[in-house]
Tab-separated table of C-alpha atoms in Angstrom:
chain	number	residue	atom	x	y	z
A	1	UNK	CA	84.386	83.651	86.386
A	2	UNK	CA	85.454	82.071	89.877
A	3	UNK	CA	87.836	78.770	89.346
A	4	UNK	CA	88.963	76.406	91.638
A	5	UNK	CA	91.534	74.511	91.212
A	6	UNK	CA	95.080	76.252	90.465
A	7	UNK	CA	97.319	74.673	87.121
A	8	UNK	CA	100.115	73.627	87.353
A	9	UNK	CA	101.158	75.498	85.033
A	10	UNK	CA	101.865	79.022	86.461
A	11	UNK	CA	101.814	80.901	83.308
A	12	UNK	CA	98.333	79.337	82.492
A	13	UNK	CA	97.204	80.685	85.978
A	14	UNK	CA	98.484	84.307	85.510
A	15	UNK	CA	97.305	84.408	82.021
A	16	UNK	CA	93.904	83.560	83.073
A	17	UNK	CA	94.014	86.185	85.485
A	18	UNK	CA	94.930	88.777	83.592
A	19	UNK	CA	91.513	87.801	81.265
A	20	UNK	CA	89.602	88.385	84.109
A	21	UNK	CA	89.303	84.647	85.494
A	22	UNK	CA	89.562	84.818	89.748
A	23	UNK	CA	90.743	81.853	91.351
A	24	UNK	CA	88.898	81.081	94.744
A	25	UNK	CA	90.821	78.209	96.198
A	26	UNK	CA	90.951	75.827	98.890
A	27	UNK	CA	93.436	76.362	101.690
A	28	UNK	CA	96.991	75.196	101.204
A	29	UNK	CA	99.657	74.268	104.423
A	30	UNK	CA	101.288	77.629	103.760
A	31	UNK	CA	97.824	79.130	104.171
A	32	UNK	CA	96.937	77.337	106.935
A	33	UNK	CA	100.238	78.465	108.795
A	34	UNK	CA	99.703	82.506	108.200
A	35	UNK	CA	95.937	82.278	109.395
A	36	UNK	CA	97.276	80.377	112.761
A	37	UNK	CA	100.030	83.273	113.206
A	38	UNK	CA	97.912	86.542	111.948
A	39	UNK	CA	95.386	85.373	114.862
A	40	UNK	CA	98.076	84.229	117.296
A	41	UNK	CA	99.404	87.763	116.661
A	42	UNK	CA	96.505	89.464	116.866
A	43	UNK	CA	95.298	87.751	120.249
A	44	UNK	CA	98.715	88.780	121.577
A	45	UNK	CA	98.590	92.398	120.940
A	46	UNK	CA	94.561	93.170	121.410
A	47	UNK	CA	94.792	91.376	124.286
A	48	UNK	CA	90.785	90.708	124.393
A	49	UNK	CA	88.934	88.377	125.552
A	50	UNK	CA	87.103	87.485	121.111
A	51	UNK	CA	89.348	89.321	118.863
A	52	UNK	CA	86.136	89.910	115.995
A	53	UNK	CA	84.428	91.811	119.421
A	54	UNK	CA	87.435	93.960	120.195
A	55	UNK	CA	85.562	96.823	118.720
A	56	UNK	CA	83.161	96.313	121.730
A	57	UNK	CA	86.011	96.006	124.454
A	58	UNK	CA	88.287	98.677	123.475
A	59	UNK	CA	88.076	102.166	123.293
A	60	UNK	CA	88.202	103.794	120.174
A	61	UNK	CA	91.951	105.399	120.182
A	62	UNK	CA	93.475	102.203	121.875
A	63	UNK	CA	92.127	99.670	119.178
A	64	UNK	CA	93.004	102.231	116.564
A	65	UNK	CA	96.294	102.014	117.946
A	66	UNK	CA	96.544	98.288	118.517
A	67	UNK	CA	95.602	97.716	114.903
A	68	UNK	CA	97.849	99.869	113.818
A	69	UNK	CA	100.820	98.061	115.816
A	70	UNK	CA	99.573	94.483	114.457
A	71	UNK	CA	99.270	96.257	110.330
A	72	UNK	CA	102.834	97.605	111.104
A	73	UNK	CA	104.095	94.277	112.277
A	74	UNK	CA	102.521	91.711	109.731
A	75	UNK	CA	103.856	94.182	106.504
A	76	UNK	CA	107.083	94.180	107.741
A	77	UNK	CA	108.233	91.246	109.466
A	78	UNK	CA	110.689	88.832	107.587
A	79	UNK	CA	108.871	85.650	109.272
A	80	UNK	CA	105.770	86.952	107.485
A	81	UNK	CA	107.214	87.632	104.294
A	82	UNK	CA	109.137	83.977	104.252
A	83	UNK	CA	105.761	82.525	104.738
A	84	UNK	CA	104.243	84.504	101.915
A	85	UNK	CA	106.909	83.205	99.786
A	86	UNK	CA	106.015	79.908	100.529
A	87	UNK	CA	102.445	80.279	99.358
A	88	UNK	CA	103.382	81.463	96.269
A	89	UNK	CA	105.509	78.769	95.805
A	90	UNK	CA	103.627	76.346	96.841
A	91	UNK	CA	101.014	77.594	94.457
A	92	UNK	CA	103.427	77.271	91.631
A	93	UNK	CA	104.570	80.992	91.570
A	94	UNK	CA	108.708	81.098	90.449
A	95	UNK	CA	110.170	82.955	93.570
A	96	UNK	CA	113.011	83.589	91.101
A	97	UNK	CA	110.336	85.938	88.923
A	98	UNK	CA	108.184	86.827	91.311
A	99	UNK	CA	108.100	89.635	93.853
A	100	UNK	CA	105.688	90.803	96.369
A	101	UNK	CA	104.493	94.475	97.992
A	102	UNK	CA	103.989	92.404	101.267
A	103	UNK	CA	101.053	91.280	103.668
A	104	UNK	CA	98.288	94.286	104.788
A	105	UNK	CA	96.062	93.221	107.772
A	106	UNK	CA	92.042	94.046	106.893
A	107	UNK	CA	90.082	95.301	109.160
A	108	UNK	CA	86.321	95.583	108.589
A	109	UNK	CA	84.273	96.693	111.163
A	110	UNK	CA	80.877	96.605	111.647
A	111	UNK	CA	78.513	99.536	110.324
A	112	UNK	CA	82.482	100.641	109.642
A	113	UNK	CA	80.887	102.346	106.059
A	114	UNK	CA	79.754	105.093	108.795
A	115	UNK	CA	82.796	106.677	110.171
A	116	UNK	CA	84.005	108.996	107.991
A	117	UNK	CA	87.176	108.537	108.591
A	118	UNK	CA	87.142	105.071	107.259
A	119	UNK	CA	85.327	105.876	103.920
A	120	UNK	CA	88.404	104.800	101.803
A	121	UNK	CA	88.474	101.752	103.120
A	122	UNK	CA	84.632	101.364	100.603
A	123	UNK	CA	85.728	103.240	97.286
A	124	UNK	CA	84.973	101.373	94.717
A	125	UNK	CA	88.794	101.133	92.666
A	126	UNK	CA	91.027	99.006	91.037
A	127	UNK	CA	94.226	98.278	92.574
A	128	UNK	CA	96.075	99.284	89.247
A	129	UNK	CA	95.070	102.626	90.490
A	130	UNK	CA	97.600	102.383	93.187
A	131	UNK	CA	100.774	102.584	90.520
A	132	UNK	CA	100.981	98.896	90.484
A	133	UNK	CA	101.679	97.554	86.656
A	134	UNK	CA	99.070	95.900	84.843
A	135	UNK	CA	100.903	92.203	85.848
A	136	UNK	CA	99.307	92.846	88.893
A	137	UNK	CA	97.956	90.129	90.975
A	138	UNK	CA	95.991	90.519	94.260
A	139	UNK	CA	96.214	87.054	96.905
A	140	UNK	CA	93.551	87.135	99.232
A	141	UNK	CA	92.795	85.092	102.095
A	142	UNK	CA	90.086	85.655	105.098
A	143	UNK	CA	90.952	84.810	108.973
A	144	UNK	CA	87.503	83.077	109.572
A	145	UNK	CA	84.700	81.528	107.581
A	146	UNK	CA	83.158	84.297	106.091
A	147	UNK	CA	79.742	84.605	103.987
A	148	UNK	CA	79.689	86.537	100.996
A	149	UNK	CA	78.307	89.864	102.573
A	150	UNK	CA	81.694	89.804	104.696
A	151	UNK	CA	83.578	89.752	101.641
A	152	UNK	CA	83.508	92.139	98.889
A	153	UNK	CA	81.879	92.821	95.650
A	154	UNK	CA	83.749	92.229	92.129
A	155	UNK	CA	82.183	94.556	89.329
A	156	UNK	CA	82.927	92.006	86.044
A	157	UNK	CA	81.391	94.190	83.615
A	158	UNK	CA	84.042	96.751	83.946
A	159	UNK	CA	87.182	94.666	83.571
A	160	UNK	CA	87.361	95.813	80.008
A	161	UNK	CA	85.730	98.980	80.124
A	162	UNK	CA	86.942	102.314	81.254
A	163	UNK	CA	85.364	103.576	84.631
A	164	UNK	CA	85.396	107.673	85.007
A	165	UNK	CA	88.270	108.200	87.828
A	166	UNK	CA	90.541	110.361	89.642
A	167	UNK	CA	93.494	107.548	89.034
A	168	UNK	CA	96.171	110.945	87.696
A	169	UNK	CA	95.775	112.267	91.196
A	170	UNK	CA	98.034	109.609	92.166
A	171	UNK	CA	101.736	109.041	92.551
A	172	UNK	CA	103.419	106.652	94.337
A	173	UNK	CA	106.388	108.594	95.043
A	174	UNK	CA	104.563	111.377	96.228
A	175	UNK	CA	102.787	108.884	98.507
A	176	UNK	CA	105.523	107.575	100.765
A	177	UNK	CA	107.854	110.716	100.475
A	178	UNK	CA	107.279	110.491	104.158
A	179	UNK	CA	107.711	106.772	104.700
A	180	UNK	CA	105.820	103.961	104.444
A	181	UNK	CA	102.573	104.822	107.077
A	182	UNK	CA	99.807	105.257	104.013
A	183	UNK	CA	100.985	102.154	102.525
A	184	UNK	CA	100.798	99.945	105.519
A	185	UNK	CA	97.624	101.898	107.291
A	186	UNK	CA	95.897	102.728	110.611
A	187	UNK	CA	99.028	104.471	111.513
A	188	UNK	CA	97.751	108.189	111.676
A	189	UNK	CA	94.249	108.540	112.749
A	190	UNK	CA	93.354	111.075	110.159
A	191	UNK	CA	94.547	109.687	106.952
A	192	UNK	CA	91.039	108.795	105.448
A	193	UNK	CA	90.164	112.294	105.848
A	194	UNK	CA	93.400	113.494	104.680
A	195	UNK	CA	95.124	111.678	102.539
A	196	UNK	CA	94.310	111.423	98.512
A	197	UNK	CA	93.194	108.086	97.916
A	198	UNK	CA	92.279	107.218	93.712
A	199	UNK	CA	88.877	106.422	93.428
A	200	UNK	CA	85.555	106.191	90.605
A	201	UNK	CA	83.487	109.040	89.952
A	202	UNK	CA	80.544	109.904	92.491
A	203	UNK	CA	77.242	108.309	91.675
A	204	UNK	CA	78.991	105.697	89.065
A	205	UNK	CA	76.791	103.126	88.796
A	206	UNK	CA	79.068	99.906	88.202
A	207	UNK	CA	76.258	97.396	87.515
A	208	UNK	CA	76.102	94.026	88.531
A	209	UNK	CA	77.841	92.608	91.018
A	210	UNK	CA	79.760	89.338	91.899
A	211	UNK	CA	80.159	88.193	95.370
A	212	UNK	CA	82.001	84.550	97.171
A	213	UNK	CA	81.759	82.946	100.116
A	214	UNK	CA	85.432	81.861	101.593
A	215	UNK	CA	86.301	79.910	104.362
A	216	UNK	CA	89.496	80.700	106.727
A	217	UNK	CA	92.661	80.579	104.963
A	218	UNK	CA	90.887	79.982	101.413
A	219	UNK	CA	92.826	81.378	98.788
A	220	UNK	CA	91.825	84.140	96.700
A	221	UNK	CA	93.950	85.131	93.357
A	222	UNK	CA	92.451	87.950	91.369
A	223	UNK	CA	93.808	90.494	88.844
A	224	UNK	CA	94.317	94.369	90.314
A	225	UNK	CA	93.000	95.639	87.450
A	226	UNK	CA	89.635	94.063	88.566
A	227	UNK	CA	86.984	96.492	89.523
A	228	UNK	CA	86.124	95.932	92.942
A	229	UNK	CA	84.742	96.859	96.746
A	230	UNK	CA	84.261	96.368	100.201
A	231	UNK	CA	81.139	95.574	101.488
A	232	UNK	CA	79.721	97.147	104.104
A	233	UNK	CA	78.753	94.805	106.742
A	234	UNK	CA	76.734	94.833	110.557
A	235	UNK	CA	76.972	90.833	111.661
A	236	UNK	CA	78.156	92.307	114.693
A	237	UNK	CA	82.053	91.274	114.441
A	238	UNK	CA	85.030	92.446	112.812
A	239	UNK	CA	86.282	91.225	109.380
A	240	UNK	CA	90.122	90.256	109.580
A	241	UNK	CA	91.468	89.002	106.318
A	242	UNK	CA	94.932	88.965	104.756
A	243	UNK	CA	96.383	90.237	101.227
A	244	UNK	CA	99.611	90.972	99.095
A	245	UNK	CA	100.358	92.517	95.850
A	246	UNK	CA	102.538	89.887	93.885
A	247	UNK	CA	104.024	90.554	90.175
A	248	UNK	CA	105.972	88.394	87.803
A	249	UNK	CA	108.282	90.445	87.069
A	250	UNK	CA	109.015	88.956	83.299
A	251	UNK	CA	105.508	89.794	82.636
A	252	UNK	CA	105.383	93.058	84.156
A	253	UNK	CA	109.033	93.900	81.950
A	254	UNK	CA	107.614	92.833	78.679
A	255	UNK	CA	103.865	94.657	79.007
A	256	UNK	CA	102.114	91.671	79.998
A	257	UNK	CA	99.418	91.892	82.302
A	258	UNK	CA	95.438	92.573	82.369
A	259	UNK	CA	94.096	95.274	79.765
A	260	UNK	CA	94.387	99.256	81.191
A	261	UNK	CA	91.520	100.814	79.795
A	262	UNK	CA	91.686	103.966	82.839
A	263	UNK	CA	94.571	104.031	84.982
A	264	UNK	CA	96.393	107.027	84.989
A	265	UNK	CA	98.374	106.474	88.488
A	266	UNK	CA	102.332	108.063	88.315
A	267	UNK	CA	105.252	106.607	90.167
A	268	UNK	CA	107.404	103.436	90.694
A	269	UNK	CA	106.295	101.014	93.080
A	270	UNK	CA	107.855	97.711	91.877
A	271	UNK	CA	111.272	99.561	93.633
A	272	UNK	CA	109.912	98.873	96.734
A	273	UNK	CA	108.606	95.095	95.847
A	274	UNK	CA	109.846	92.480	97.557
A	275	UNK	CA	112.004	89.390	95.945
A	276	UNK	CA	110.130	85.867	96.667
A	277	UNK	CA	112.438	83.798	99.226
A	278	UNK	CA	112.679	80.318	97.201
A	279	UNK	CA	111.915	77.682	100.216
């Protein structure tokens, strides 16, 4: 299931990925370069003395808040999105065909599967079930060595077969009628509680589960059609990690993409995609 190394041949790559093959690979200099800013950006605005222990030093409503400045920042800062664009380059993506929904900041707490108003952040989806086309493919990177109960669980046996969902309860366009906020998160305390999020059928038991170990800045490439979850985890520190949504947008024209077996999500997200800046 997990490869290695990325081809050089970028249409080899994506085609594996949409058959289910994940790609966990080793950092690259673009890689390398996002980690360093993400934590240089997120030491800047916690202003703590160990950013993973920030939970312990702030207050509840100020690191809400603080989080919520850095998510803000990181999805919508053009120095961000140029070095995005030279990862996928540099990984043999065609910034010509390729565009991005850009960078979300993860934040995993510890015993975080407790608050309520988190629970979201742990349903068990597919990212298809967001409105994204079946072309879909997720990069993933952490901020620090992590083991693979700071990761997050991939459920393999359900690539192919349909998981009972609330996926129609979803449109895009009905989602940021109101701007962006839901998209980039941690911008209004009460979303998890509020907002309709898609999400598997209560008590669905998905079966087996596949987890990885990554170190910082590793590179993660995985279909969004793969079925998938956040582990809960209590080592004590936070869980910062990186991702983007990326489609090439030939392949998302002409149908191409991972199998759809259950997604019912409504809207039109690639509008609000974001071209690849060729380096």
């Amino acid at each position: 299931m997990f490869r290695t190394e990325i081809p050089p041949d970028n249409r080899a790559l994506r085609h594996a990925v949409y058959g289910g093959a994940v790609y966990l690979a080793s950092p690259c200099a673009g890689s390398l370069k996002l980690v360093r800013k993400a934590q240089d950006a997120i030491r800047s605005v916690l202003d703590v003395k160990e950013i993973r222990c920030a939970h312990l030093e702030l207050d509840e409503d100020t690191f809400f808040t603080r989080i919520g400045a850095l998510r803000r920042m990181i999805y919508l800062e053009e120095e961000f999105h140029n070095i995005l664009s030279d990862i996928l380059e540099e990984n043999g993506f065609d910034p010509d065909c390729t565009a991005f929904d850009p960078l979300r900041l993860r934040v995993v707490c510890p015993d975080g599967h407790l608050n309520k108003k988190a629970a979201p952040v742990y349903f068990p989806h597919r990212d298809t079930w967001y409105a994204h086309p079946q072309s879909l493919i997720v990069y993933w990177t952490p901020l620090d060595d992590l083991g693979e109960d700071e990761t997050f669980a991939i459920y393999p046996d359900y690539f192919q077969q349909n998981v009972p969902n609330n996926s129609e309860v979803f449109n895009y366009d009905e989602w940021v009628k109101d701007g962006p906020d839901l998209k980039i998160g941690w911008q209004k305390e009460d979303s998890g509680l509020t907002a309709v999020y898609p999400r598997s059928a209560e008590g669905f038991d998905p079966g087996r589960d596949v987890g990885f170990s990554c170190p910082a800045a590793g590179q993660l490439f995985i279909a969004g059609a793969h079925y998938h979850a956040t582990r809960p985890q209590n080592t004590g520190k936070i869980r910062f990690s990186l991702d983007a949504r990326l489609v090439h947008l030939e392949d998302a024209a002409s149908g191409t993409g991972a199998p759809n077996v259950d997604n019912r999500s409504s809207g039109d997200i690639l509008k609000d995609y974001i071209r690849a800046r060729p380096r």
